[in-house]
Short mmCIF file of C-alpha atoms in Angstrom, two decimals:
data_model
loop_
_atom_site.label_atom_id
_atom_site.label_comp_id
_atom_site.label_asym_id
_atom_site.label_seq_id
_atom_site.Cartn_x
_atom_site.Cartn_y
_atom_site.Cartn_z
CA GLY A 1 17.26 31.42 -47.87
CA ALA A 2 16.22 33.81 -45.01
CA VAL A 3 14.58 32.55 -42.25
CA VAL A 4 11.94 33.59 -40.46
CA SER A 5 11.62 32.40 -36.90
CA GLN A 6 7.95 32.77 -35.00
CA HIS A 7 7.54 31.50 -31.51
CA PRO A 8 5.87 29.90 -29.69
CA SER A 9 4.59 27.45 -32.27
CA ARG A 10 1.59 26.38 -29.50
CA VAL A 11 0.07 28.35 -27.08
CA ILE A 12 -2.88 27.27 -24.70
CA CYS A 13 -4.12 30.11 -22.80
CA LYS A 14 -7.04 30.96 -20.44
CA SER A 15 -9.99 33.20 -21.37
CA GLY A 16 -8.98 37.00 -20.42
CA THR A 17 -5.54 36.95 -20.78
CA SER A 18 -3.43 38.00 -22.96
CA VAL A 19 -0.98 36.05 -25.34
CA LYS A 20 2.55 37.54 -27.06
CA ILE A 21 3.74 36.10 -30.11
CA GLU A 22 7.34 36.97 -31.96
CA CYS A 23 8.08 37.43 -34.99
CA ARG A 24 12.13 37.30 -35.87
CA SER A 25 14.28 37.41 -38.99
CA LEU A 26 17.36 35.69 -38.75
CA ASP A 27 19.47 36.27 -41.27
CA PHE A 28 18.22 39.38 -42.93
CA GLN A 29 16.49 43.09 -42.11
CA ALA A 30 12.91 43.66 -42.34
CA THR A 31 11.46 47.12 -41.97
CA THR A 32 8.23 45.49 -42.66
CA MET A 33 6.37 42.40 -41.12
CA PHE A 34 3.19 41.22 -41.92
CA TRP A 35 0.33 39.12 -39.71
CA TYR A 36 -2.23 36.85 -40.88
CA ARG A 37 -4.84 34.74 -39.19
CA GLN A 38 -5.73 31.42 -40.43
CA PHE A 39 -9.15 29.94 -39.80
CA PRO A 40 -8.67 25.80 -40.33
CA LYS A 41 -9.36 24.98 -44.04
CA GLN A 42 -9.48 28.78 -45.45
CA SER A 43 -6.80 31.11 -46.59
CA LEU A 44 -4.42 33.42 -44.68
CA MET A 45 -6.24 36.66 -43.98
CA LEU A 46 -3.69 39.87 -43.43
CA MET A 47 -4.37 41.56 -40.32
CA ALA A 48 -1.76 44.13 -40.49
CA THR A 49 0.98 45.68 -41.48
CA SER A 50 3.76 46.05 -39.06
CA ASN A 51 6.52 49.14 -39.08
CA GLU A 52 9.48 49.54 -37.79
CA GLY A 53 9.81 51.96 -35.43
CA SER A 54 6.24 53.22 -36.04
CA LYS A 55 2.54 52.76 -35.77
CA ALA A 56 1.20 49.16 -37.67
CA THR A 57 -1.34 49.21 -39.76
CA TYR A 58 -4.54 47.29 -39.58
CA GLU A 59 -6.64 45.84 -42.20
CA GLN A 60 -10.38 46.60 -41.86
CA GLY A 61 -12.32 44.86 -39.50
CA VAL A 62 -9.04 44.19 -36.67
CA GLU A 63 -9.51 45.47 -33.44
CA LYS A 64 -5.88 47.00 -32.77
CA ASP A 65 -6.98 47.28 -29.36
CA LYS A 66 -7.12 43.80 -28.99
CA PHE A 67 -4.14 42.39 -31.76
CA LEU A 68 -1.47 45.10 -30.14
CA ILE A 69 1.82 44.74 -32.35
CA ASN A 70 4.91 46.31 -32.12
CA HIS A 71 7.93 46.42 -34.39
CA ALA A 72 10.63 47.50 -32.23
CA SER A 73 13.49 46.95 -34.39
CA LEU A 74 14.77 45.42 -37.95
CA THR A 75 14.63 42.03 -36.86
CA LEU A 76 11.49 41.67 -34.12
CA SER A 77 8.21 42.47 -34.28
CA THR A 78 5.73 41.07 -31.52
CA LEU A 79 1.96 40.10 -32.12
CA THR A 80 -0.06 40.39 -28.35
CA VAL A 81 -3.53 39.36 -28.16
CA THR A 82 -4.64 41.19 -25.14
CA SER A 83 -7.80 39.56 -23.06
CA ALA A 84 -8.20 36.50 -25.24
CA HIS A 85 -11.58 34.76 -25.83
CA PRO A 86 -12.44 31.04 -27.71
CA GLU A 87 -12.99 33.30 -30.63
CA ASP A 88 -9.47 34.37 -30.86
CA SER A 89 -8.43 30.85 -31.47
CA SER A 90 -6.33 30.31 -34.67
CA PHE A 91 -3.45 30.04 -36.49
CA TYR A 92 -1.37 33.50 -36.53
CA ILE A 93 1.11 33.41 -39.14
CA CYS A 94 4.24 36.47 -39.31
CA SER A 95 5.70 37.26 -42.60
CA ALA A 96 8.38 39.13 -43.53
CA ARG A 97 10.14 40.82 -46.84
CA ASP A 98 13.81 41.61 -47.19
CA ARG A 99 14.11 45.02 -48.50
CA GLY A 100 14.67 46.15 -51.67
CA VAL A 101 12.49 45.07 -54.82
CA PHE A 102 12.16 41.40 -56.53
CA THR A 103 12.13 39.93 -53.31
CA GLU A 104 10.08 37.16 -51.77
CA ALA A 105 8.17 36.59 -48.53
CA PHE A 106 9.49 34.54 -46.06
CA PHE A 107 7.15 33.11 -43.37
CA GLY A 108 7.33 32.20 -40.07
CA GLN A 109 6.34 28.37 -38.69
CA GLY A 110 2.99 29.45 -37.58
CA THR A 111 1.26 30.10 -34.11
CA ARG A 112 -1.66 27.88 -32.96
CA LEU A 113 -3.35 29.43 -30.53
CA THR A 114 -6.22 27.91 -28.22
CA VAL A 115 -8.39 29.69 -25.64
CA VAL A 116 -10.02 27.82 -22.91
CA ALA B 1 -9.90 45.30 -56.89
CA GLN B 2 -6.76 43.21 -55.69
CA SER B 3 -7.62 39.34 -55.89
CA VAL B 4 -6.74 35.70 -56.30
CA THR B 5 -8.62 33.42 -57.19
CA GLN B 6 -8.12 29.43 -57.12
CA PRO B 7 -11.41 27.82 -58.74
CA ASP B 8 -10.46 24.40 -57.47
CA ILE B 9 -11.06 24.14 -53.51
CA HIS B 10 -10.05 20.50 -53.48
CA ILE B 11 -8.14 18.27 -56.10
CA THR B 12 -7.39 14.21 -55.76
CA VAL B 13 -4.55 13.06 -58.41
CA SER B 14 -3.55 9.51 -58.65
CA GLU B 15 0.47 8.93 -57.02
CA GLY B 16 2.38 9.51 -60.83
CA ALA B 17 -0.19 10.98 -62.38
CA SER B 18 0.23 15.01 -63.95
CA LEU B 19 -1.09 17.49 -61.63
CA GLU B 20 -2.16 21.19 -62.69
CA LEU B 21 -3.54 23.83 -60.27
CA ARG B 22 -5.19 26.66 -61.10
CA CYS B 23 -4.55 30.15 -60.29
CA ASN B 24 -5.78 33.46 -62.07
CA TYR B 25 -5.14 37.12 -60.51
CA SER B 26 -6.81 40.89 -60.61
CA TYR B 27 -3.83 43.40 -59.45
CA GLY B 28 -3.76 47.10 -60.66
CA ALA B 29 0.23 46.88 -61.13
CA THR B 30 2.61 44.44 -62.68
CA PRO B 31 2.18 41.22 -60.62
CA TYR B 32 4.96 39.68 -58.50
CA LEU B 33 3.28 36.00 -58.60
CA PHE B 34 4.07 33.13 -55.98
CA TRP B 35 3.44 29.95 -55.44
CA TYR B 36 3.36 28.20 -51.76
CA VAL B 37 2.84 25.08 -50.02
CA GLN B 38 1.42 24.50 -46.71
CA SER B 39 1.48 21.29 -44.84
CA PRO B 40 -1.00 20.56 -41.48
CA GLY B 41 -0.02 22.92 -38.85
CA GLN B 42 3.08 24.49 -40.79
CA GLY B 43 3.95 27.79 -41.94
CA LEU B 44 4.08 28.46 -46.18
CA GLN B 45 6.71 27.24 -47.85
CA LEU B 46 7.78 28.69 -51.41
CA LEU B 47 7.48 26.45 -53.96
CA LEU B 48 8.20 29.24 -56.76
CA LYS B 49 8.41 32.75 -58.18
CA TYR B 50 7.51 34.69 -61.00
CA PHE B 51 9.14 38.10 -61.27
CA SER B 52 9.96 38.93 -65.01
CA GLY B 53 11.67 37.30 -68.09
CA ASP B 54 10.78 33.71 -69.30
CA THR B 55 7.24 33.14 -68.23
CA LEU B 56 7.90 28.99 -67.23
CA VAL B 57 9.34 28.98 -63.84
CA GLN B 58 10.68 26.16 -62.15
CA GLY B 59 10.41 25.48 -58.56
CA ILE B 60 11.14 23.19 -55.82
CA LYS B 61 9.91 19.69 -56.11
CA GLY B 62 10.05 19.03 -59.70
CA PHE B 63 6.81 21.92 -59.79
CA GLU B 64 6.81 24.67 -62.55
CA ALA B 65 4.33 27.20 -63.28
CA GLU B 66 3.45 29.18 -66.26
CA PHE B 67 2.66 33.15 -66.01
CA LYS B 68 0.36 34.05 -69.00
CA ARG B 69 -0.20 37.92 -68.95
CA SER B 70 -3.23 37.21 -71.75
CA GLN B 71 -5.06 35.09 -69.13
CA SER B 72 -4.05 36.72 -66.08
CA SER B 73 -3.28 33.28 -64.73
CA PHE B 74 -0.18 31.57 -62.79
CA ASN B 75 -0.82 27.88 -63.40
CA LEU B 76 1.11 25.37 -61.15
CA ARG B 77 2.17 21.67 -62.37
CA LYS B 78 3.95 18.95 -62.57
CA PRO B 79 4.73 15.73 -64.44
CA SER B 80 4.30 13.43 -61.80
CA VAL B 81 2.99 13.52 -58.24
CA HIS B 82 4.28 12.01 -55.38
CA TRP B 83 1.91 11.21 -52.27
CA SER B 84 4.72 13.32 -50.01
CA ASP B 85 2.91 16.20 -52.19
CA ALA B 86 -0.37 16.02 -50.69
CA ALA B 87 -1.24 19.37 -49.12
CA GLU B 88 -2.41 23.02 -49.41
CA TYR B 89 -1.42 25.44 -52.32
CA PHE B 90 -1.87 28.82 -51.93
CA CYS B 91 -1.23 31.26 -55.07
CA ALA B 92 -0.23 34.72 -54.25
CA VAL B 93 0.47 38.08 -55.50
CA GLY B 94 2.63 41.27 -55.03
CA ALA B 95 3.78 44.34 -55.84
CA ARG B 96 7.89 45.01 -56.24
CA GLN B 97 7.91 46.63 -52.94
CA ALA B 98 9.08 44.79 -50.05
CA GLY B 99 6.64 46.93 -47.94
CA THR B 100 3.10 45.73 -49.59
CA ALA B 101 1.87 42.00 -48.32
CA LEU B 102 1.42 39.11 -50.76
CA ILE B 103 -2.82 38.71 -51.78
CA PHE B 104 -3.77 34.76 -51.39
CA GLY B 105 -5.91 33.18 -53.25
CA LYS B 106 -8.43 30.67 -50.71
CA GLY B 107 -5.86 27.38 -51.26
CA THR B 108 -6.71 24.63 -53.22
CA THR B 109 -6.06 20.86 -50.85
CA LEU B 110 -3.98 18.15 -52.86
CA SER B 111 -5.02 14.89 -52.30
CA VAL B 112 -2.70 11.75 -53.60
CA SER B 113 -4.32 8.40 -54.31
CA SER B 114 -2.48 5.29 -54.46
#
């Protein structure tokens, strides 16, 4: 099946620094990718929808200046957490669906971000 | 409003016993339904999906789910649970178009006792 690769799997950063998370679709082209955030013992909350070649669409309550999303190609989307603070510590997961209809969503392995 | 409800937060099942995880949805268009499983610290793995046709769908690891339009439900079942099935299970609903995100339920934690 299709594979979505997310990197890094774990990252620890100091408060005030920025962290970039990459999401790649390895064997299909994803015009749209999705970024989710998951708090411990909770469900996945959609943060934003990333469209290739255009600006991302953010969900209500998500700070677009803090969570910068770039989708420069059909196989790569990046999420940059800017000026990270401890409350940004979370599990971030990207997802992509192959183009067309009747397609499932494939998920990356997730990134555990810890801000100290 | 579009939503997915998983009424059971935590279920404990004895190894070898049968399992049913409940999922109800509210969706304006024709729903496309999924069940995913997540182990701690890992991403999501697709167990099964329903797009159309036979309302009883078979998935991996011996799981199956039945779509009941009249009840807006898509319950996940397994006849005999193994200890390795202990994980978090998420039901999700989406539109047919690839450009739309899935909406997830809050998840059900499955514990398996010996």
